[in-house]
mmCIF file of C-alpha atoms in Angstrom:
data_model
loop_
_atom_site.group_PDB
_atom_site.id
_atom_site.type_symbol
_atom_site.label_atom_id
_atom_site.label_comp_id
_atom_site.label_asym_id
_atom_site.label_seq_id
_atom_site.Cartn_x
_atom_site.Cartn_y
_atom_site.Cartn_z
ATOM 1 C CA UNK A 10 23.566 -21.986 6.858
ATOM 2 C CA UNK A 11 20.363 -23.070 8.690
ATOM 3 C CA UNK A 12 17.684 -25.258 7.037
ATOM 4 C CA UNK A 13 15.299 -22.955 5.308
ATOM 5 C CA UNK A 14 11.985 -24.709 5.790
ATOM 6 C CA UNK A 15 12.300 -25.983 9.767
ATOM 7 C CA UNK A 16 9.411 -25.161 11.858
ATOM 8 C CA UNK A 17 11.525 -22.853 14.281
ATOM 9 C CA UNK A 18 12.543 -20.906 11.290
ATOM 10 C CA UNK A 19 9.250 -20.004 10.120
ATOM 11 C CA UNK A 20 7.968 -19.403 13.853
ATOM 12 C CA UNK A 21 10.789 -16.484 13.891
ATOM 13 C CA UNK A 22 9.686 -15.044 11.288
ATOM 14 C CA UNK A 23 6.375 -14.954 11.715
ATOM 15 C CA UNK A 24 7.140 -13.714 15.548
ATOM 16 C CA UNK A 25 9.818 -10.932 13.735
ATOM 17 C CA UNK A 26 6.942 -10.068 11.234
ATOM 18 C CA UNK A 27 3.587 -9.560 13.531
ATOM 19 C CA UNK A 28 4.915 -6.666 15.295
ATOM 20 C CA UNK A 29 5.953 -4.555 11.577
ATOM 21 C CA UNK A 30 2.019 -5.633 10.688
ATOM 22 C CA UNK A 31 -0.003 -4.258 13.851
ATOM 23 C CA UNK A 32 -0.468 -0.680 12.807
ATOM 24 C CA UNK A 33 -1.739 -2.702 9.104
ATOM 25 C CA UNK A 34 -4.416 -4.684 11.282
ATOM 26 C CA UNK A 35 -5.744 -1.195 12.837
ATOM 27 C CA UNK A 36 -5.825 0.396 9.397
ATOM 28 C CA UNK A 37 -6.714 -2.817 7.273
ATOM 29 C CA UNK A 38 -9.603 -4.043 9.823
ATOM 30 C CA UNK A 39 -11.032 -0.298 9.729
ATOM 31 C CA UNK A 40 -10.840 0.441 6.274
ATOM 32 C CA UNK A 41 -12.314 -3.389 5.024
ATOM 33 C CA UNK A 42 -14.872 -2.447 7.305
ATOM 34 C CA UNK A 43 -15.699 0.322 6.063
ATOM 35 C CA UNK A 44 -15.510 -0.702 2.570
ATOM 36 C CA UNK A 45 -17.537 -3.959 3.823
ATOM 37 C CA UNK A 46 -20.457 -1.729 5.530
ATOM 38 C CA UNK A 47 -20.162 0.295 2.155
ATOM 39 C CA UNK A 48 -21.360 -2.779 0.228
ATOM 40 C CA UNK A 49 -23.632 -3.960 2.578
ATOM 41 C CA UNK A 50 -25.609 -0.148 2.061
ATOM 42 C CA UNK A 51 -25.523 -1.132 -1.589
ATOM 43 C CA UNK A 52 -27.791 -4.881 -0.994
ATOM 44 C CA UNK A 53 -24.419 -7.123 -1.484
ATOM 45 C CA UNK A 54 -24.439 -9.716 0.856
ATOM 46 C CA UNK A 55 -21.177 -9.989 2.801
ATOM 47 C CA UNK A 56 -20.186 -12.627 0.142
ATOM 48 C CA UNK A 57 -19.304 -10.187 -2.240
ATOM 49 C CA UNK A 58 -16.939 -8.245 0.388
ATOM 50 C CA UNK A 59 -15.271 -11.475 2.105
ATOM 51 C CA UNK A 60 -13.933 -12.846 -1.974
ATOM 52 C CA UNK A 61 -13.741 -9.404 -3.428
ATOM 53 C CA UNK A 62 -11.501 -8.558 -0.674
ATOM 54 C CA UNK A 63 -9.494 -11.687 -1.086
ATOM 55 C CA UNK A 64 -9.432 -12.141 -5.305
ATOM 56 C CA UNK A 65 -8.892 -8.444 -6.176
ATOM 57 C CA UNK A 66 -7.014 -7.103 -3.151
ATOM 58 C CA UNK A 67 -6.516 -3.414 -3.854
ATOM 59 C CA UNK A 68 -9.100 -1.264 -1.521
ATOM 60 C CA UNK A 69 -9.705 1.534 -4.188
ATOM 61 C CA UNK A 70 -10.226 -0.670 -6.820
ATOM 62 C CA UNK A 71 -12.535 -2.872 -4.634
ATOM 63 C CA UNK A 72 -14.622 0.374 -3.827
ATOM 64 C CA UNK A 73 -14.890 1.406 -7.791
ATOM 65 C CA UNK A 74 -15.798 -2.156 -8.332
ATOM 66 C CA UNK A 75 -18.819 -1.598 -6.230
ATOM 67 C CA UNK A 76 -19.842 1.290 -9.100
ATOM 68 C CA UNK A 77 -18.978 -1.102 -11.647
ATOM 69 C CA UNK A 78 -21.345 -4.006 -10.300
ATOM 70 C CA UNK A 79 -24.249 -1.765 -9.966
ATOM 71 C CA UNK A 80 -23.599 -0.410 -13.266
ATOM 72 C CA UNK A 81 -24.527 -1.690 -17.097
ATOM 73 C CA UNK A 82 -22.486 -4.315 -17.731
ATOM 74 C CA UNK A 83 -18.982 -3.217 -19.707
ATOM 75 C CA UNK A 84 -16.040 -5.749 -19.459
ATOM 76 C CA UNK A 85 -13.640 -3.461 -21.261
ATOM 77 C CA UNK A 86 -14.012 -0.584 -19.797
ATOM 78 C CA UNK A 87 -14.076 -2.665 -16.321
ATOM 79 C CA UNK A 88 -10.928 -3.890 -17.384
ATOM 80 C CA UNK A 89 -9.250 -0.803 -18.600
ATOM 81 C CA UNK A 90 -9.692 1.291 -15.710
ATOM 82 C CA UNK A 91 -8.936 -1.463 -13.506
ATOM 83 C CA UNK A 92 -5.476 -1.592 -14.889
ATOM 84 C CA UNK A 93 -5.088 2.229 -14.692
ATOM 85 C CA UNK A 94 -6.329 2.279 -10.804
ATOM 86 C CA UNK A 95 -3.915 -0.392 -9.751
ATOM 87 C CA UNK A 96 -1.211 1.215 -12.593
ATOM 88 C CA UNK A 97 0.826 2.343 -9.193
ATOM 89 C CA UNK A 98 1.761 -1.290 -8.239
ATOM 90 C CA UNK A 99 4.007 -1.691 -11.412
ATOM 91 C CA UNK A 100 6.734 0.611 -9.574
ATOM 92 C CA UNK A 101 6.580 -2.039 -6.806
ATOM 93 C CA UNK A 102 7.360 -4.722 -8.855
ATOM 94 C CA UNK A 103 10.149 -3.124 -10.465
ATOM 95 C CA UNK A 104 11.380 -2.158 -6.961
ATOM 96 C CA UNK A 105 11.067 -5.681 -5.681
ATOM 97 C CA UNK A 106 12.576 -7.907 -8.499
ATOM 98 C CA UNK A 107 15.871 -7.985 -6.969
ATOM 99 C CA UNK A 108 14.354 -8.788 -3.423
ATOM 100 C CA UNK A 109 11.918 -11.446 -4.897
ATOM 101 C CA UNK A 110 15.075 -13.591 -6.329
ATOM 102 C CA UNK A 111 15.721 -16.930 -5.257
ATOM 103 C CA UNK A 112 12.485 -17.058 -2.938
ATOM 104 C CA UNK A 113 11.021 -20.364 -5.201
ATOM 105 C CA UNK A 114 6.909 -21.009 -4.647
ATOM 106 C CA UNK A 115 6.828 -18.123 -2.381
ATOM 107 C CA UNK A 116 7.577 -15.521 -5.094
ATOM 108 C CA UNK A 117 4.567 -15.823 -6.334
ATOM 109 C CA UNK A 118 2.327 -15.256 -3.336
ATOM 110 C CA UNK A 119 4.605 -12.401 -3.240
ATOM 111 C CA UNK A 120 3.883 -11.039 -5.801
ATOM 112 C CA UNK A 121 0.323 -11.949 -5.867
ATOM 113 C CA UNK A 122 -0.392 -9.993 -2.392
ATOM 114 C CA UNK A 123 2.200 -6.912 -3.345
ATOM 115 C CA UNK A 124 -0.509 -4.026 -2.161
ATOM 116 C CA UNK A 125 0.937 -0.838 -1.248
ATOM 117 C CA UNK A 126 0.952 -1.677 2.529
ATOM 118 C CA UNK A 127 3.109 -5.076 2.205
ATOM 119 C CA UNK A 128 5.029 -3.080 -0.206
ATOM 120 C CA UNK A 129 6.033 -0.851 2.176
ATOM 121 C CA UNK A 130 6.777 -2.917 5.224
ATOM 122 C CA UNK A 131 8.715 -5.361 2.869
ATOM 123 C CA UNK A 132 10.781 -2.747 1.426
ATOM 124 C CA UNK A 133 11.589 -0.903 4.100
ATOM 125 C CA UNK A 134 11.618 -2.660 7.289
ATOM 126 C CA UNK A 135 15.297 -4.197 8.409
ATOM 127 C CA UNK A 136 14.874 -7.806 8.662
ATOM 128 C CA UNK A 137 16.778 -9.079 11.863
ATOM 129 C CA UNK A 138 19.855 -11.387 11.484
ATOM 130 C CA UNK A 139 19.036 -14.818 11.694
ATOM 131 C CA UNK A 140 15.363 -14.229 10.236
ATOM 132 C CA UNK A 141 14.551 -16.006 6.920
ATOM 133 C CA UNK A 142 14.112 -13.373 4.889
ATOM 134 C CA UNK A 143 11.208 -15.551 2.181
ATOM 135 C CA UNK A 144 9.333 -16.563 5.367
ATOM 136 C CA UNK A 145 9.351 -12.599 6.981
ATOM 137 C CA UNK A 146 8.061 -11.292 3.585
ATOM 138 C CA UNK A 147 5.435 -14.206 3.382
ATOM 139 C CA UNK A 148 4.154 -13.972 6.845
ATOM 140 C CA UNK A 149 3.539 -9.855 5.809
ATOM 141 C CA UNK A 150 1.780 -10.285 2.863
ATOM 142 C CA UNK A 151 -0.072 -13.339 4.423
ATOM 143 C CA UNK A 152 -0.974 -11.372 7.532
ATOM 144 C CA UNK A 153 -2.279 -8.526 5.735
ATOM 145 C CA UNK A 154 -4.281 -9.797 3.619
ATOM 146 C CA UNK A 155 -5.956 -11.810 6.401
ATOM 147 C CA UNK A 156 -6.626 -8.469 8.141
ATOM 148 C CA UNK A 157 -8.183 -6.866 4.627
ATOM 149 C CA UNK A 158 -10.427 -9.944 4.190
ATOM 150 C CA UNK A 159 -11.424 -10.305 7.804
ATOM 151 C CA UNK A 160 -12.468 -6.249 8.190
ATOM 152 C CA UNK A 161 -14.386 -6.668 4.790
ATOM 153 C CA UNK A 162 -16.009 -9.216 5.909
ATOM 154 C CA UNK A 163 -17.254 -8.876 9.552
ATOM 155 C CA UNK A 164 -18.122 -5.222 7.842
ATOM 156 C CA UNK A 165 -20.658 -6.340 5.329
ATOM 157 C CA UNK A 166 -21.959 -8.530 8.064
ATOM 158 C CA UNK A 167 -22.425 -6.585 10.925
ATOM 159 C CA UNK A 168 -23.411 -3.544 8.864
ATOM 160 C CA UNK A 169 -24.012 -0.469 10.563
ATOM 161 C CA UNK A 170 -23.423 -1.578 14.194
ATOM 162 C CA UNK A 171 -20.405 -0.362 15.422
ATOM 163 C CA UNK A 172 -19.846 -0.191 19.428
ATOM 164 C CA UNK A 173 -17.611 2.968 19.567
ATOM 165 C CA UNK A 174 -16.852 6.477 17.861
ATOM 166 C CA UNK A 175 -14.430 5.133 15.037
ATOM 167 C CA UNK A 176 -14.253 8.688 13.436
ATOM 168 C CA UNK A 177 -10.409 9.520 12.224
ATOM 169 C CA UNK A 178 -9.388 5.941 12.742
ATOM 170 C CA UNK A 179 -8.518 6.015 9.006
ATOM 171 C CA UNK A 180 -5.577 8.244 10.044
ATOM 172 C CA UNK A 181 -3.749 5.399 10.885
ATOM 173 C CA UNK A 182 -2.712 4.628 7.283
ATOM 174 C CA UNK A 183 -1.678 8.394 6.592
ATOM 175 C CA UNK A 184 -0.028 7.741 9.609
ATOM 176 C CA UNK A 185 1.981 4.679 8.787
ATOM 177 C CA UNK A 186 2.835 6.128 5.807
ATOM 178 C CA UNK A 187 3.774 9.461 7.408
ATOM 179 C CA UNK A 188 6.840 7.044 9.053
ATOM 180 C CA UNK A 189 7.747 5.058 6.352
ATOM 181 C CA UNK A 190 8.534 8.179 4.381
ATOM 182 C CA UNK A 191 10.353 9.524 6.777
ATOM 183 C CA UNK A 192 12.408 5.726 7.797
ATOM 184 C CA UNK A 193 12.975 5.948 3.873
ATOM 185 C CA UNK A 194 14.073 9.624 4.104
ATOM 186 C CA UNK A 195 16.833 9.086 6.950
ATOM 187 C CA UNK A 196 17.776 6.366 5.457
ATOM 188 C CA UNK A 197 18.854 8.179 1.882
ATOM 189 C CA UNK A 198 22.189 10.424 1.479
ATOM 190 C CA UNK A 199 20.210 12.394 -0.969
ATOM 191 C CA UNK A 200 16.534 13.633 -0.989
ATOM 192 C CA UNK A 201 15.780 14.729 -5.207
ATOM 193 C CA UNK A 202 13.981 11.412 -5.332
ATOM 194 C CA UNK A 203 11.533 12.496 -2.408
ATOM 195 C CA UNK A 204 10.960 15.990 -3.153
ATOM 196 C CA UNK A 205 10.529 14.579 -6.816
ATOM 197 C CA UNK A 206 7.507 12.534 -5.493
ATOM 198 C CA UNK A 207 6.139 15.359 -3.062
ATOM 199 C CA UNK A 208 5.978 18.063 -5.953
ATOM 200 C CA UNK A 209 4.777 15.787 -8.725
ATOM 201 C CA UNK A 210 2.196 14.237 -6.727
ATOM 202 C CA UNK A 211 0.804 18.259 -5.227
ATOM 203 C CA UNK A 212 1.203 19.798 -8.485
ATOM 204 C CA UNK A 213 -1.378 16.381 -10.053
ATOM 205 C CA UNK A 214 -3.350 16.655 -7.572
ATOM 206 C CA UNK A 215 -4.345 20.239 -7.856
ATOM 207 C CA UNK A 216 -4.634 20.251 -11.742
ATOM 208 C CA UNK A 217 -6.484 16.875 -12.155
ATOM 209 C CA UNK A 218 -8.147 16.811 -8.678
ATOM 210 C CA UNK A 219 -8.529 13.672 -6.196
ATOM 211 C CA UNK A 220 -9.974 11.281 -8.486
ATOM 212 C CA UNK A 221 -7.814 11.023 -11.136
ATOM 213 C CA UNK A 222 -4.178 12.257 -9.990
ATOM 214 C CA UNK A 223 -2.426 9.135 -9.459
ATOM 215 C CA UNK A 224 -1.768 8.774 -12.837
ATOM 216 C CA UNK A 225 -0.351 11.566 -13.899
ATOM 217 C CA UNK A 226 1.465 11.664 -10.985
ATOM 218 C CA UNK A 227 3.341 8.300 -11.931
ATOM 219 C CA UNK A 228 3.925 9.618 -15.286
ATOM 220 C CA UNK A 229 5.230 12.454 -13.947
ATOM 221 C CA UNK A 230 7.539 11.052 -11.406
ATOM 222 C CA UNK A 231 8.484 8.617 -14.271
ATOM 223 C CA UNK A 232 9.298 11.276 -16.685
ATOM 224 C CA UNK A 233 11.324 13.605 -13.791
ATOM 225 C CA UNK A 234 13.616 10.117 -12.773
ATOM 226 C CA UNK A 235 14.245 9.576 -16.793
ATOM 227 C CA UNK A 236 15.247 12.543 -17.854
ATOM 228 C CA UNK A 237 17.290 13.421 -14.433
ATOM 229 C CA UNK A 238 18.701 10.103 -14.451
ATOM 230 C CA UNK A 239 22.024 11.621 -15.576
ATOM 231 C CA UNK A 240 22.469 13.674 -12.382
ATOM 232 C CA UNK A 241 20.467 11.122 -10.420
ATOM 233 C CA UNK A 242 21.934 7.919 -10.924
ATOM 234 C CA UNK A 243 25.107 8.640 -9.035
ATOM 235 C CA UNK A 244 23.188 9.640 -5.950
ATOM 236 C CA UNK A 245 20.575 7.434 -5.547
ATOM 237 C CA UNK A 246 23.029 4.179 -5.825
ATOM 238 C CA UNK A 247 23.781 2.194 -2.440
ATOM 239 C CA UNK A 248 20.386 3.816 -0.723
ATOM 240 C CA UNK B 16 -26.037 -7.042 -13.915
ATOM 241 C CA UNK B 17 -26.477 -10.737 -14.362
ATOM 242 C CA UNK B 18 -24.801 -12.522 -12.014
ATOM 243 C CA UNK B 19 -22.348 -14.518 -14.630
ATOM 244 C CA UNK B 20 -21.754 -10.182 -15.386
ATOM 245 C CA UNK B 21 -20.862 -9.973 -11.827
ATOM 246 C CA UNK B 22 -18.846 -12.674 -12.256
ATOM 247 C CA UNK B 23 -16.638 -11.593 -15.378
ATOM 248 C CA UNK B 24 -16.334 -7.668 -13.830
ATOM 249 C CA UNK B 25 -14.873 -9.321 -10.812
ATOM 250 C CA UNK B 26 -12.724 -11.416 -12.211
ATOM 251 C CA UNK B 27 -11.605 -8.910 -14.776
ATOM 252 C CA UNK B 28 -11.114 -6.514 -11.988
ATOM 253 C CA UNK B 29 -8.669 -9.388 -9.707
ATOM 254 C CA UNK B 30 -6.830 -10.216 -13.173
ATOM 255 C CA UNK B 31 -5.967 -6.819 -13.953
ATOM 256 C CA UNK B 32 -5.420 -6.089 -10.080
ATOM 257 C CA UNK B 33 -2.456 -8.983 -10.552
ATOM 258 C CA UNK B 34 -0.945 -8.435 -13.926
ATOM 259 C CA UNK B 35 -0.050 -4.799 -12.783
ATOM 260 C CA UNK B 36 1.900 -6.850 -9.732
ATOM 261 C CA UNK B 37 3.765 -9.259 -12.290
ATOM 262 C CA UNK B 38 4.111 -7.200 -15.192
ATOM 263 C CA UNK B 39 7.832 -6.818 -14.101
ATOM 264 C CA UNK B 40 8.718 -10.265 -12.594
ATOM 265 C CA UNK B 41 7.257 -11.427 -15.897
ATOM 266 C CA UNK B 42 9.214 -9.035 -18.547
ATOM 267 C CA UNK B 43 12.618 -8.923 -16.461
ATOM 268 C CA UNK B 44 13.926 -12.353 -16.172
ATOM 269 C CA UNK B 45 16.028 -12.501 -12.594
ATOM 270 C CA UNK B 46 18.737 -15.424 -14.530
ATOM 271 C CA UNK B 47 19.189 -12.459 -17.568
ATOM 272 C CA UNK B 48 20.600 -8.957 -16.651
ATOM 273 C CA UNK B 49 17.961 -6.506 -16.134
ATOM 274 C CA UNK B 50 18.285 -3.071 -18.314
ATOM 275 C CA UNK B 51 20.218 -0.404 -16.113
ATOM 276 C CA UNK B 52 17.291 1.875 -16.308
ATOM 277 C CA UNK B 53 14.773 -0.511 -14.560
ATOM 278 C CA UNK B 54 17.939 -1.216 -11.749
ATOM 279 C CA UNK B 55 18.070 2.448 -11.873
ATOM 280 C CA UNK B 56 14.379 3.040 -11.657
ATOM 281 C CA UNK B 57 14.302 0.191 -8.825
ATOM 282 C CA UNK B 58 16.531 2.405 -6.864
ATOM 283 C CA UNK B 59 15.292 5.757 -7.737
ATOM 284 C CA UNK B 60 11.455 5.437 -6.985
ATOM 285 C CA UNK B 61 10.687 3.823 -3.869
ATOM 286 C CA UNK B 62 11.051 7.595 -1.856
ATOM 287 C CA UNK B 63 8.746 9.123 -4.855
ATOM 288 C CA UNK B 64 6.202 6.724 -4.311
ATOM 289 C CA UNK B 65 6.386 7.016 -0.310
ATOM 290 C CA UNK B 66 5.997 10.632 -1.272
ATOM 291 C CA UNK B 67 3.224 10.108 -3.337
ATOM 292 C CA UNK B 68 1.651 7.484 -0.770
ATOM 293 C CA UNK B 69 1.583 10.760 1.959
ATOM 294 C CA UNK B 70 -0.335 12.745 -0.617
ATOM 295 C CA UNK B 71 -2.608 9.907 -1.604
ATOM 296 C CA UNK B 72 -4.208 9.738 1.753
ATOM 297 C CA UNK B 73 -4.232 13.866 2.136
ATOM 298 C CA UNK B 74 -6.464 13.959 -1.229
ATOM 299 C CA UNK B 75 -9.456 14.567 0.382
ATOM 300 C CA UNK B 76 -8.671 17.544 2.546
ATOM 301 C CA UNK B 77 -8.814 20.571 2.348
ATOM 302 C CA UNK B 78 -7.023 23.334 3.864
ATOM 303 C CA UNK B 79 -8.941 26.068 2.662
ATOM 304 C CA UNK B 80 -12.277 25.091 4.278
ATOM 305 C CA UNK B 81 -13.686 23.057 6.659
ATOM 306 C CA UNK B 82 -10.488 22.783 9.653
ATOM 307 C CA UNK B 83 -8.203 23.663 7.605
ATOM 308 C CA UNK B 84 -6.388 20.399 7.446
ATOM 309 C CA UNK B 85 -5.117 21.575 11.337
ATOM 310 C CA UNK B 86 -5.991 17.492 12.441
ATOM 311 C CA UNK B 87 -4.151 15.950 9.325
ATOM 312 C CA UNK B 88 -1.106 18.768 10.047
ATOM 313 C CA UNK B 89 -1.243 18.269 13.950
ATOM 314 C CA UNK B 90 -1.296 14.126 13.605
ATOM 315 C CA UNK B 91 1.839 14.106 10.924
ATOM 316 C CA UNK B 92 3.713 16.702 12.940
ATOM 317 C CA UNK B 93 3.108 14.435 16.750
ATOM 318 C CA UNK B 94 3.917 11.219 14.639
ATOM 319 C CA UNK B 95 6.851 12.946 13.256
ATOM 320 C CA UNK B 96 7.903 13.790 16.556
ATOM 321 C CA UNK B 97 7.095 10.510 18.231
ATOM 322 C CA UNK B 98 9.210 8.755 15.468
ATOM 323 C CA UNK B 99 12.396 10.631 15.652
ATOM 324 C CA UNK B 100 12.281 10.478 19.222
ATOM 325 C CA UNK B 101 11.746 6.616 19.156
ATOM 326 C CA UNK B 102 11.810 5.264 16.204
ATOM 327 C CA UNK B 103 9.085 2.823 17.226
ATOM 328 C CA UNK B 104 6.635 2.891 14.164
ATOM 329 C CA UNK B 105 3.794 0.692 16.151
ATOM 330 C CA UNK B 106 3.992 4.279 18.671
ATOM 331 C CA UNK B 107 4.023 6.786 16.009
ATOM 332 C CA UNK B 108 1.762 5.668 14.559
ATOM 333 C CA UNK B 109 -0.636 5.449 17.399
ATOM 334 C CA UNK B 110 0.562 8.845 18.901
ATOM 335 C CA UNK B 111 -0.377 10.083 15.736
ATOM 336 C CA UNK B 112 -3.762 8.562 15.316
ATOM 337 C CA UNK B 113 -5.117 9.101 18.345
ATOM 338 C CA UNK B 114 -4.518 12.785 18.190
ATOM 339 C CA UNK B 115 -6.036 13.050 15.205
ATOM 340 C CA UNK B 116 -8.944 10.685 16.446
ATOM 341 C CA UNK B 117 -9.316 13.188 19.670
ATOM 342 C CA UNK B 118 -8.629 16.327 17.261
ATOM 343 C CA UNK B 119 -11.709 15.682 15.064
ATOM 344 C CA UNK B 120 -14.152 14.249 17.703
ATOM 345 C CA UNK B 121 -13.916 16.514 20.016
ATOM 346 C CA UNK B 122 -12.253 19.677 18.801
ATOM 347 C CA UNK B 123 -13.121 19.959 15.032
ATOM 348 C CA UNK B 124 -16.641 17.795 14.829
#
């Protein structure tokens, strides 16, 4: 077993790790841009952006929070639907508390930057042999969060000015997504769990709409796993 | 909004923002066994939340006006292709975007 904390071993990582983040710094520096123009239309100065970005890390929340700010202020209700927005990252935890074990310090980091991005490439992506598996996760999260932060904030600097078309450049999150489903999807014996997530999520989102699906969704997804866990349990062990 | 208000609704904001993310680390122990229905649940969700994920960033469109969701549709199908083909995600997921970029510049504006 090789020492844990050398400098070679966290160069590998981070070298293993950049590659499973670029398609995050397209996405990540487009989207914090956008959401750090979006301020900037509002008066915030890109201060708010740059340690928004950073403290609450979670772009839909950061883009409701803008709403909030310019709104009478109501700490509860702040709070409340705060939780309920970032609700979805609960799953990830519960996903991740086997993979989080035995990491020390860096757990929490971990845990702190678990958006649904780092989520995904942490979950999902096979971690070569030889490759610290604590340092791979942290470079991720670290990475990715230095992409979100940097896009917010050159966007609520630089405004408006942008030197090229960037229309449908957002499509490179439905995109990344679009794969990881379908890494996850090869990678399963059995597909209930899936099409479980597909029909809850379409069936939410026409009945509550776009703004307010996610949670029903989750409850629904929850509900469907609970009470099929006798039939599902057997299949979805070992994926 | 004062800005000690702005303050408090940001903070409130980042400390819910993390307790959803340790809510589980900080109810199941790793030293004590965890329930078999959270092990369970660990198992069974991650492809219903991928699932949900794909959704998530289709909320917005709409394929009964506007294009139809033909870009959306067109980019998932090439960066389905792409990926089962070479299982590169950095490609796919360029493939993918830049069709869709060129789809709804040029051919859907």
């Amino acid at each position: 077993m090789h020492n844990k904390n050398t400098y070679d071993t966290r160069i590998a990582a981070l070298k293993a790790a950049v590659p499973y983040t670029l398609p995050i710094l397209a996405g990540f520096l487009f989207l914090g841009m956008a959401y750090g123009v979006y301020m900037n239309a509002y008066g915030f100065s890109f201060v708010y952006p740059m340690i928004m970005s950073a403290v609450i890390f979670g772009g839909s929340l950061e883009f409701v929070a803008v709403s909030m700010l310019l709104s009478p202020f109501a700490p509860i209700a702040v709070f409340l639907l705060a939780l309920m927005i970032q609700a979805r990252h609960l799953f990830y935890g519960i996903a991740m508390l086997y993979r989080f074990k035995g990491l020390g310090w860096k757990r929490w980091y971990l845990i702190y930057g678990l958006c649904d991005e780092t989520f995904s490439i942490n979950y999902t992506a096979k971690i070569p042999q030889g490759i610290d598996r604590g340092w791979f996760m942290l470079w991720v999260t670290f990475l990715n969060q230095c992409y979100w932060v940097a896009g917010a904030t050159l966007g609520g600097l630089f405004g408006g000015f942008l030197p090229f078309d960037t229309k449908g450049l957002d499509f490179v999150m439905t995109a990344m997504f679009v794969v990881i489903f379908l890494e996850q999807w090869m990678h399963e014996k059995q597909h209930y769990t899936a099409g479980i997530g597909i029909l809850s999520a379409i069936i939410c989102l026409r009945v509550f709409g776009p703004d307010s699906f996610m949670l029903p969704t989750m409850i629904l997804i929850l509900g469907s796993l609970v009470l099929g866990r006798g039939f599902l349990e057997k299949k979805v062990q070992g994926t | 909004m004062t800005f000690f208000e702005q303050v408090v609704t940001i903070t409130l904001c980042a400390l819910a923002s993390v307790l959803t993310r340790a809510i589980p680390f900080l109810v199941f122990s790793p030293s004590k066994p965890t329930p078999a229905l959270v092990r369970y649940l660990g198992n069974a969700l991650p492809s219903a939340i991928f699932a949900m994920l794909v959704v998530y960033c289709l909320k917005n469109t709409s394929f009964i006006t506007g294009s139809h969701g033909i870009p959306e549709l067109v980019g998932i199908i090439c960066t389905v292709i792409t990926h089962l083909w070479l299982r590169q995600m950095l490609i796919s997921t360029l493939v993918g975007t830049v069709v869709y970029m060129l789809l709804v510049q040029k051919f859907f504006p």
